[in-house]
Short mmCIF file of C-alpha atoms in Angstrom, two decimals:
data_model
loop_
_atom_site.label_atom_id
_atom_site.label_comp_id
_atom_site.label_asym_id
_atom_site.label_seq_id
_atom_site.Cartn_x
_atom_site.Cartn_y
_atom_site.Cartn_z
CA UNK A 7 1.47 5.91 2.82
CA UNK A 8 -0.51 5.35 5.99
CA UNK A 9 -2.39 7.08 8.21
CA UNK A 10 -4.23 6.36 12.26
CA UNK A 11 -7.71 5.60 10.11
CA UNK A 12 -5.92 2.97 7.60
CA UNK A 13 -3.93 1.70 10.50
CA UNK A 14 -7.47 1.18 12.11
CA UNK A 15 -8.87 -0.90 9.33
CA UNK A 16 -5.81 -3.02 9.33
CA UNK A 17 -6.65 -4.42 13.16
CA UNK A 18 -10.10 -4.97 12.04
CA UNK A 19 -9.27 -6.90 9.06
CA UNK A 20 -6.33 -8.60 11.70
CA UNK A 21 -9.79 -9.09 13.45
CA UNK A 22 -11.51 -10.83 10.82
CA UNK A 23 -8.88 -13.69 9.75
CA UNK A 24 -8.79 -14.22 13.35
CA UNK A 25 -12.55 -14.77 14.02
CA UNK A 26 -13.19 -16.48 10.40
CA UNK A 27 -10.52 -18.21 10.42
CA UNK A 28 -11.79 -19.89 6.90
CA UNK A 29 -12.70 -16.73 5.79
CA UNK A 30 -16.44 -15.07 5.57
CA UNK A 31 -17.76 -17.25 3.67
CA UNK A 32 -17.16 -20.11 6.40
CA UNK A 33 -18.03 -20.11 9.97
CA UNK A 34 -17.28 -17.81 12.54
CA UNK A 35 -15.28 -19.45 15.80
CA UNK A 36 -18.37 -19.26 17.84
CA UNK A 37 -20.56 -20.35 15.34
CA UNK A 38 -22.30 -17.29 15.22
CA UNK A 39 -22.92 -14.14 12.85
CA UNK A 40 -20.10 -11.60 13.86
CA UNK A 41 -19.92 -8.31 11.86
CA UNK A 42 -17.01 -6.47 12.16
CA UNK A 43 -16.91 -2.82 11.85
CA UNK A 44 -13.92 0.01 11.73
CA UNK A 45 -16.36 2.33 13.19
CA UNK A 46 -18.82 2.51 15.94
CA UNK A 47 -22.03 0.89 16.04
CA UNK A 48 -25.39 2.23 13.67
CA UNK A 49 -28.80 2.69 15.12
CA UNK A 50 -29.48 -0.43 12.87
CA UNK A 51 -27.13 -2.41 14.25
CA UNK A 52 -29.72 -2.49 18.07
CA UNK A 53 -33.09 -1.60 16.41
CA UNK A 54 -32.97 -3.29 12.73
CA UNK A 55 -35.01 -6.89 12.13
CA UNK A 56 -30.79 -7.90 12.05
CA UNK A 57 -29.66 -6.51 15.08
CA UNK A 58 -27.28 -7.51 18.46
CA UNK A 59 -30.73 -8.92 20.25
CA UNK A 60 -31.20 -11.92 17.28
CA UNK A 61 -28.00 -13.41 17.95
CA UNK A 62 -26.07 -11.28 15.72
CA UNK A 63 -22.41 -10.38 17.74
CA UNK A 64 -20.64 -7.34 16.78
CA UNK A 65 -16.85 -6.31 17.34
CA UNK A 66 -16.03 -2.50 16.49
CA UNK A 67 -12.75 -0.92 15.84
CA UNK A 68 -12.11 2.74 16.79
CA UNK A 69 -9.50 4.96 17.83
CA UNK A 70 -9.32 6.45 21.06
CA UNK A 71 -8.57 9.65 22.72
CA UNK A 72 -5.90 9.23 24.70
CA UNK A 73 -2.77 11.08 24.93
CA UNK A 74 0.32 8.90 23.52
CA UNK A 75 4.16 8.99 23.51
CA UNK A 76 6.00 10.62 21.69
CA UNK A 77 8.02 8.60 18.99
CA UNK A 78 11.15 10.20 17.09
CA UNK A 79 11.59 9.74 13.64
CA UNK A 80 14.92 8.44 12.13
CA UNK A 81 17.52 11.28 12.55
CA UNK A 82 17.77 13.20 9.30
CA UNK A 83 15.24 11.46 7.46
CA UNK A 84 17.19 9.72 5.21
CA UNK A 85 15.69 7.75 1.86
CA UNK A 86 15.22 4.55 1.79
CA UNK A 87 14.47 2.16 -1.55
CA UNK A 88 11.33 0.44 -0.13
CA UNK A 89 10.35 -1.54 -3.30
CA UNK A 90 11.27 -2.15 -7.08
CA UNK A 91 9.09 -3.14 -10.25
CA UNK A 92 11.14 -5.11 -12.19
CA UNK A 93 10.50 -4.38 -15.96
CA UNK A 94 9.08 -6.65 -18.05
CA UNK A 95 10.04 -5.12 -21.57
CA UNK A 96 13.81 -5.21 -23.15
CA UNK A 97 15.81 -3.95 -26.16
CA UNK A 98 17.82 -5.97 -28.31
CA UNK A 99 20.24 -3.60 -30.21
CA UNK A 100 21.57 -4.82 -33.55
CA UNK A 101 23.72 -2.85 -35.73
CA UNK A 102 22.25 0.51 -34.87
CA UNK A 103 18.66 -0.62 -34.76
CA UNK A 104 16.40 -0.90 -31.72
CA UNK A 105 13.90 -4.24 -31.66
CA UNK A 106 11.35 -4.06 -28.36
CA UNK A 107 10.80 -7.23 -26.71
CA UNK A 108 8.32 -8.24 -24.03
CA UNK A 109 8.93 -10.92 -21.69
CA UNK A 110 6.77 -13.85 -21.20
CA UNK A 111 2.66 -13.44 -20.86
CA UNK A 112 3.73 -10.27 -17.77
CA UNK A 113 2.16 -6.97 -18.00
CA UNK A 114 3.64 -4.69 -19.63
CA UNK A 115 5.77 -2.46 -17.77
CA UNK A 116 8.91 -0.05 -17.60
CA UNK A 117 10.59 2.60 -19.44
CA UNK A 118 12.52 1.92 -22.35
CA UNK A 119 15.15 4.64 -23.49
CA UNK A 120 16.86 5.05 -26.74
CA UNK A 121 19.93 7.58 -28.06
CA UNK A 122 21.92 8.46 -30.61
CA UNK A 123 25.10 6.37 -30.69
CA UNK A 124 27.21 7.92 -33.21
CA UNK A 125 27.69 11.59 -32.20
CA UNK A 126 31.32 12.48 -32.29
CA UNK A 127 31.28 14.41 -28.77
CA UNK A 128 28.63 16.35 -26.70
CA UNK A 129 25.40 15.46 -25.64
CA UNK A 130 23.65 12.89 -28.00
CA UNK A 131 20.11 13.52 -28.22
CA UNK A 132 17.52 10.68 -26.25
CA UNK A 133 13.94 10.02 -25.90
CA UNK A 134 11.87 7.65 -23.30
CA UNK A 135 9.24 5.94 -23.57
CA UNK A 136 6.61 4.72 -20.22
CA UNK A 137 5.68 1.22 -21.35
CA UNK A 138 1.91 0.64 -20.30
CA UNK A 139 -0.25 -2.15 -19.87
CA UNK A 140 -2.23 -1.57 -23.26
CA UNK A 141 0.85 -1.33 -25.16
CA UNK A 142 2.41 -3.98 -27.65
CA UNK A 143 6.19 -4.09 -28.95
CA UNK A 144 5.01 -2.60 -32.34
CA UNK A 145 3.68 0.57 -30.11
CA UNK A 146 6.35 0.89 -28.65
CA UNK A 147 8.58 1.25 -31.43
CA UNK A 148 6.40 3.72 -33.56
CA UNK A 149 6.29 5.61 -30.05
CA UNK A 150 10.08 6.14 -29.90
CA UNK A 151 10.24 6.48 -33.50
CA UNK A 152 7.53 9.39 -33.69
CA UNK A 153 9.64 10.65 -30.62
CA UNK A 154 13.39 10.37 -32.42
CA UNK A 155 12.32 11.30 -36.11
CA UNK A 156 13.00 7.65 -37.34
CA UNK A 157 11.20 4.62 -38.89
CA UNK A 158 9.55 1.71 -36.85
CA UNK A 159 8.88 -1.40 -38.38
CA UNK A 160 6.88 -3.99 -36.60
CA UNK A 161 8.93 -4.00 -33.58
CA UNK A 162 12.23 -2.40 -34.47
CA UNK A 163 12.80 1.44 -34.77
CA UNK A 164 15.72 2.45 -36.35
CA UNK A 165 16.76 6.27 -37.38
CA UNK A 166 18.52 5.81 -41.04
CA UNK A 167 21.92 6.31 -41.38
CA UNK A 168 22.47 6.90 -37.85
CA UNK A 169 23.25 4.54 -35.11
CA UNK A 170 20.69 3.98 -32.70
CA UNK A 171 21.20 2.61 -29.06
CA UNK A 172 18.50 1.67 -26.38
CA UNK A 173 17.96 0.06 -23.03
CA UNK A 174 14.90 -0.50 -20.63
CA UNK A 175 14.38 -0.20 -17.06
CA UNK A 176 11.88 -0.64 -14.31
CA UNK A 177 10.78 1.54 -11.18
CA UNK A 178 11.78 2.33 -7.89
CA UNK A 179 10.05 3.74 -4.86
CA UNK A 180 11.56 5.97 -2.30
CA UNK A 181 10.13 6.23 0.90
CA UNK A 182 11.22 7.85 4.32
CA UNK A 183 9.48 8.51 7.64
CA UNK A 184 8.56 11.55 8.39
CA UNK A 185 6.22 11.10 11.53
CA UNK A 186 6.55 8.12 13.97
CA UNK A 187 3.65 7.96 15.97
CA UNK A 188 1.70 6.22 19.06
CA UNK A 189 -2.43 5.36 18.18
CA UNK A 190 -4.49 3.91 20.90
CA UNK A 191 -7.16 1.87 19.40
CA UNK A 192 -10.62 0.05 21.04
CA UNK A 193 -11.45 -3.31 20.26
CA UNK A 194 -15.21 -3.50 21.54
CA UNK A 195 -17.30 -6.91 21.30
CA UNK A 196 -20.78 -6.01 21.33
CA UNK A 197 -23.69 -9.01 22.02
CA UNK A 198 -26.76 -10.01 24.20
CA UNK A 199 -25.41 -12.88 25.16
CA UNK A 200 -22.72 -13.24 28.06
CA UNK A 201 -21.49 -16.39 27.13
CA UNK A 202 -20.39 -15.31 23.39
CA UNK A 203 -18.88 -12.29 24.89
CA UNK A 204 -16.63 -14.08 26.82
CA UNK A 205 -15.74 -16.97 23.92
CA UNK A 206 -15.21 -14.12 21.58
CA UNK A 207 -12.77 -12.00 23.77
CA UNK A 208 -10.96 -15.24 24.70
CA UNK A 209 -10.35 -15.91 21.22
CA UNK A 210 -9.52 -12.43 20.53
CA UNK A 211 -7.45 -12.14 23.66
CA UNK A 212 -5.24 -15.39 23.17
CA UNK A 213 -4.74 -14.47 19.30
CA UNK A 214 -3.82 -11.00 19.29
CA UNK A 215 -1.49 -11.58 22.45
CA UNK A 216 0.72 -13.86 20.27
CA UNK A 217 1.15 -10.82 17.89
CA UNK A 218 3.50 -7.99 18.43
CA UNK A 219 3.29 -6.47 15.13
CA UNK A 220 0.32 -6.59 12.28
CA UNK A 221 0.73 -5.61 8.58
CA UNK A 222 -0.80 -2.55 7.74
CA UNK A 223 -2.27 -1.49 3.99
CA UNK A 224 1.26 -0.23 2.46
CA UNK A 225 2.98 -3.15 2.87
CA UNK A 226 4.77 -2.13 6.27
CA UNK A 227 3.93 -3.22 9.57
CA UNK A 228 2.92 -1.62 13.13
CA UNK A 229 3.73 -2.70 16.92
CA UNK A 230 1.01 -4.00 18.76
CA UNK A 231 1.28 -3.33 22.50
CA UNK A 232 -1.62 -4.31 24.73
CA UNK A 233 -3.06 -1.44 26.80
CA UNK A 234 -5.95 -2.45 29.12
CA UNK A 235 -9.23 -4.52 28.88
CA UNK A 236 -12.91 -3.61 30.85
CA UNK A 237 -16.09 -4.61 30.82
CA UNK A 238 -18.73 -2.09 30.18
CA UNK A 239 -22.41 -3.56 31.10
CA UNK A 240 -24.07 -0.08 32.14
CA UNK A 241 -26.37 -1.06 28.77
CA UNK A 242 -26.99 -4.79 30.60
CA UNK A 243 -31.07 -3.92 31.28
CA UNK A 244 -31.22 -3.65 27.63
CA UNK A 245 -29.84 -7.03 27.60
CA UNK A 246 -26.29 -5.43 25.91
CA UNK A 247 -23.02 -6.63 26.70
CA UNK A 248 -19.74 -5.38 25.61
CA UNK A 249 -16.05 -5.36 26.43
CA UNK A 250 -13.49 -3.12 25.34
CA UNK A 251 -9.72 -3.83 24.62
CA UNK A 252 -7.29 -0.97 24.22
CA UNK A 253 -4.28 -1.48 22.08
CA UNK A 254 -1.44 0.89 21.47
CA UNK A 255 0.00 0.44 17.53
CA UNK A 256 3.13 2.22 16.75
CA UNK A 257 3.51 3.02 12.79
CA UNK A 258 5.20 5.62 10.63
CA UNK A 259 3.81 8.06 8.37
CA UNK A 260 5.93 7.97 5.17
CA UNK A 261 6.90 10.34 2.40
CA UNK A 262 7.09 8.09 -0.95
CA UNK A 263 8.64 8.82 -4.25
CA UNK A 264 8.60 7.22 -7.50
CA UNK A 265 10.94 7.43 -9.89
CA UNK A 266 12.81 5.31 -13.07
CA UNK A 267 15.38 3.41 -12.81
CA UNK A 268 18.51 5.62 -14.19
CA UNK A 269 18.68 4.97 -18.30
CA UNK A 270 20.76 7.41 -19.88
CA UNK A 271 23.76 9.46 -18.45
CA UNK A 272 25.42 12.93 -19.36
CA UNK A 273 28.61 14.40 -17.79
CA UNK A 274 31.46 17.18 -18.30
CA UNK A 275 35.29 15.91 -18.89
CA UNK A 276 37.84 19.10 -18.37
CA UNK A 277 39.83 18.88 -22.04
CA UNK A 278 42.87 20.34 -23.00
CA UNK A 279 43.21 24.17 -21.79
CA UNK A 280 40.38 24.16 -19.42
CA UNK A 281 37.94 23.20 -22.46
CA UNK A 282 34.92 21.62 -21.23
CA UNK A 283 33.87 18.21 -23.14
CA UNK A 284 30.18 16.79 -22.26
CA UNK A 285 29.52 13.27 -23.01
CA UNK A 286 26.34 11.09 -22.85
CA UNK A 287 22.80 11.19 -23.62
CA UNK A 288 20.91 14.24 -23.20
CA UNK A 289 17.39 14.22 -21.74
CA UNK A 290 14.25 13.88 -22.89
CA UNK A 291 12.76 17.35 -23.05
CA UNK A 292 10.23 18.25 -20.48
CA UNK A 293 6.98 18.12 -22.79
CA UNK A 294 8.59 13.60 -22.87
CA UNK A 295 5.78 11.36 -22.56
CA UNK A 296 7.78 9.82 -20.05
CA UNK A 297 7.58 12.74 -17.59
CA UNK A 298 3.94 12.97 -18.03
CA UNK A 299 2.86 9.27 -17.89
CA UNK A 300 5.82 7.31 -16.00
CA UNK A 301 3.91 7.59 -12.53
CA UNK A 302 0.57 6.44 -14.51
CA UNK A 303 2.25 3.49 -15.78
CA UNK A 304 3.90 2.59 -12.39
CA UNK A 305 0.63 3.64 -10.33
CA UNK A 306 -1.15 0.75 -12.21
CA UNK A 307 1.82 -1.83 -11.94
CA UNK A 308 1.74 -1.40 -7.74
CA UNK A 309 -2.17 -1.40 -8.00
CA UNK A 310 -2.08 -5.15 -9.47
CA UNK A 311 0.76 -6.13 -6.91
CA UNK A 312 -1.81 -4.52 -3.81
CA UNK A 313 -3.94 -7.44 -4.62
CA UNK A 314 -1.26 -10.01 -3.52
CA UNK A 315 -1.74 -7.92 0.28
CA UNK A 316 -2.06 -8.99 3.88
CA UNK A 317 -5.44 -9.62 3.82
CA UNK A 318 -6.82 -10.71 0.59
CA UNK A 319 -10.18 -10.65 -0.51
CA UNK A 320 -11.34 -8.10 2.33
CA UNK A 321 -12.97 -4.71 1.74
CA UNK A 322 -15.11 -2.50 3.37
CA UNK A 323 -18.60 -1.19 2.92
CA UNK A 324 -20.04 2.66 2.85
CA UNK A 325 -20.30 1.93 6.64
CA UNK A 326 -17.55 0.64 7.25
CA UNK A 327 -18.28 -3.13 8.54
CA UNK A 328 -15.63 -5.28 6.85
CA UNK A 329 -17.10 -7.54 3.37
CA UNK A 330 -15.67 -10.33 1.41
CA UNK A 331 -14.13 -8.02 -1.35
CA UNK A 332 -15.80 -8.22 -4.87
#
C-alpha cells in the first residue's frame, strides 16, 4: 500500500536515475555534487563546511498545499488478484504416503496441505503446514506428522494404516482501491550558481516531460501531469538560486489481502430423504500453524521480491536525502 509521503520518495528516486544516470557512485549530468532530498532543505545544507555556496547543488522533493481534484474510486470496489508467489515446495503421494519435495536451489515457500483419504463419508480430517525459508523437506514432514498423529521419516509422513493425501500451494494477494487521489508535489533545485540551475532544470524538464506515469514503491504506478514552473531568487543577495516545478501525481490508496491458494475443499450433497451428506477435507482448526504463520512466511517471500523494484539500490537516510542503499 501507498501513501502521498511514499509517492513523494518515488519522484525523488525518479529524480535520481535521472540526474545519475550511472548511478551515485558515477557522475552527476552536470558534473557536479547534487544531493537529493524528499524533504526540505537543513540548516546544514546553507551553513555546513558542505553546503549550496561550495558548489554543492541540491534538488528537494515536497508536497504541496494545494487543493486537488477529486478522483473516484472504481464503483463498488471490487477485488482484484494483484500478484501471486508461486510455491516452490510439492508433494508426491505414493500409496497413502506423503514425500515433501523442494524445487531447485528457490526459497522455500508455500503451504503444503495433507488429509485423510480413506474416510467412508463426511468431513475427513486435514492439517496445513506454512513452508518457511528455514525449513527443509524433513521439517516439513515431522511438522505435518506432529500435526496429523502420524510418523515422518526423512521426508515422507505417512499415518499407518490409513491413507494419506497431500498437495501444496502458493499465495495470492488481493488488493482493491479504496481512495483515488490528486497530490501536488514541488520539485525545487537549489544552487549558487545560475548556470547549474538552469542545466539541471533543463535536464529535469526534458526527462520528466517524456514521462506520464512513474512507478511508485508497491509495484503500481502514478500519473504524472505537469503543473507549473517559477523561479524564486528573493534569496539571490545570499547568492541562492532556486526553481520550483509543480507536478500533479494521481495514485490509489489500496486495501491488500493475503491469503493461500485454496488446498482442501468441504461441501454438503442433499442424500436420499432430505439427508444431508458432507464431503471433503475439513479444516485445520483455528490454533493451525498455518493461520498463525502463513502471512509470516509470505511477508518474507514479497520482502526478497521488493529488492528486484523500480529503483534498485536506493534508500534513504534519517534525513531524508536519497543514498546508495547498503
Amino acid at each position: 500500500m501507498t501513501d502521498a509521503s511514499k509517492v513523494g520518495l518515488a519522484l525523488a528516486y525518479n529524480c535520481v536515475q535521472i540526474l545519475y544516470p550511472a548511478g551515485l557512485s558515477g557522475s552527476s549530468v552536470t558534473g557536479r555534487q547534487v544531493v537529493l532530498r524528499r524533504g526540505w532543505l537543513l540548516p546544514s545544507d546553507l551553513f555546513a563546511a558542505q553546503n549550496i555556496r561550495n558548489n554543492i547543488d541540491f534538488v528537494t522533493v515536497t508536497m504541496a498545499p494545494r487543493k486537488m481534484p477529486e478522483w473516484a474510486e472504481p464503483l463498488g470496489r471490487p477485488w482484484r488478484v494483484q500478484q501471486k508467489v508461486e510455491p516452490t515446495v510439492g508433494v508426491v503421494v505414493t500409496d497413502g504416503t506423503v514425500e515433501i519435495v523442494f524445487s531447485g536451489t528457490s526459497t522455500p515457500a508455500g503451504v503444503v496441505a495433507v488429509w485423510l483419504d480413506d474416510m467412508p463419508h463426511g468431513g475427513s480430517p486435514s492439517a496445513a503446514y506454512a513452508v518457511t525459508a528455514q525449513d527443509t523437506p524433513p521439517t516439513v514432514a515431522a511438522a505435518l506428522a506432529a500435526l496429523t498423529d502420524g510418523v515422518a521419516s526423512g521426508a515422507t509422513v505417512s499415518v499407518p494404516g490409513r491413507v494419506l493425501n497431500g498437495h501444496a500451494g502458493g499465495y495470492g494477494q488481493s488488493v482493491r482501491v479504496t481512495r483515488r487521489q490528486a497530490q501536488l508535489y514541488r520539485v525545487s533545485i537549489w544552487t549558487a550558481d545560475a548556470t547549474a540551475r538552469e542545466t539541471l532544470a533543463s535536464v529535469l524538464d526534458a526527462a520528466l516531460a517524456e514521462q506520464s506515469w512513474i512507478s511508485t514503491l508497491d509495484g503500481r504506478e502514478a500519473q504524472l501531469r505537469f503543473q507549473s514552473v517559477e523561479d524564486v531568487d528573493t534569496m539571490q543577495n545570499e547568492a541562492l538560486y532556486r526553481r520550483d516545478y509543480f507536478y500533479e501525481l494521481v495514485f490509489d490508496t489500496l486495501q491488500v489481502q493475503w491469503a493461500s491458494e485454496m488446498l482442501c475443499g468441504i461441501g454438503n450433497l442433499s442424500g436420499e430423504g432430505g439427508v444431508a451428506m458432507s464431503f471433503g477435507e475439513l479444516a485445520p482448526g483455528g490454533a493451525n500453524q498455518t493461520v498463525t504463520a502463513a502471512l509470516d512466511a509470505m511477508q518474507a517471500v514479497v520482502a526478497a521480491q521488493a529488492a528486484a523494484s523500480a529503483y534498485p539500490g536506493l534508500g534513504v537516510d534519517q534525513f531524508g536525502t536519497v543514498v546508495a542503499a547498503a
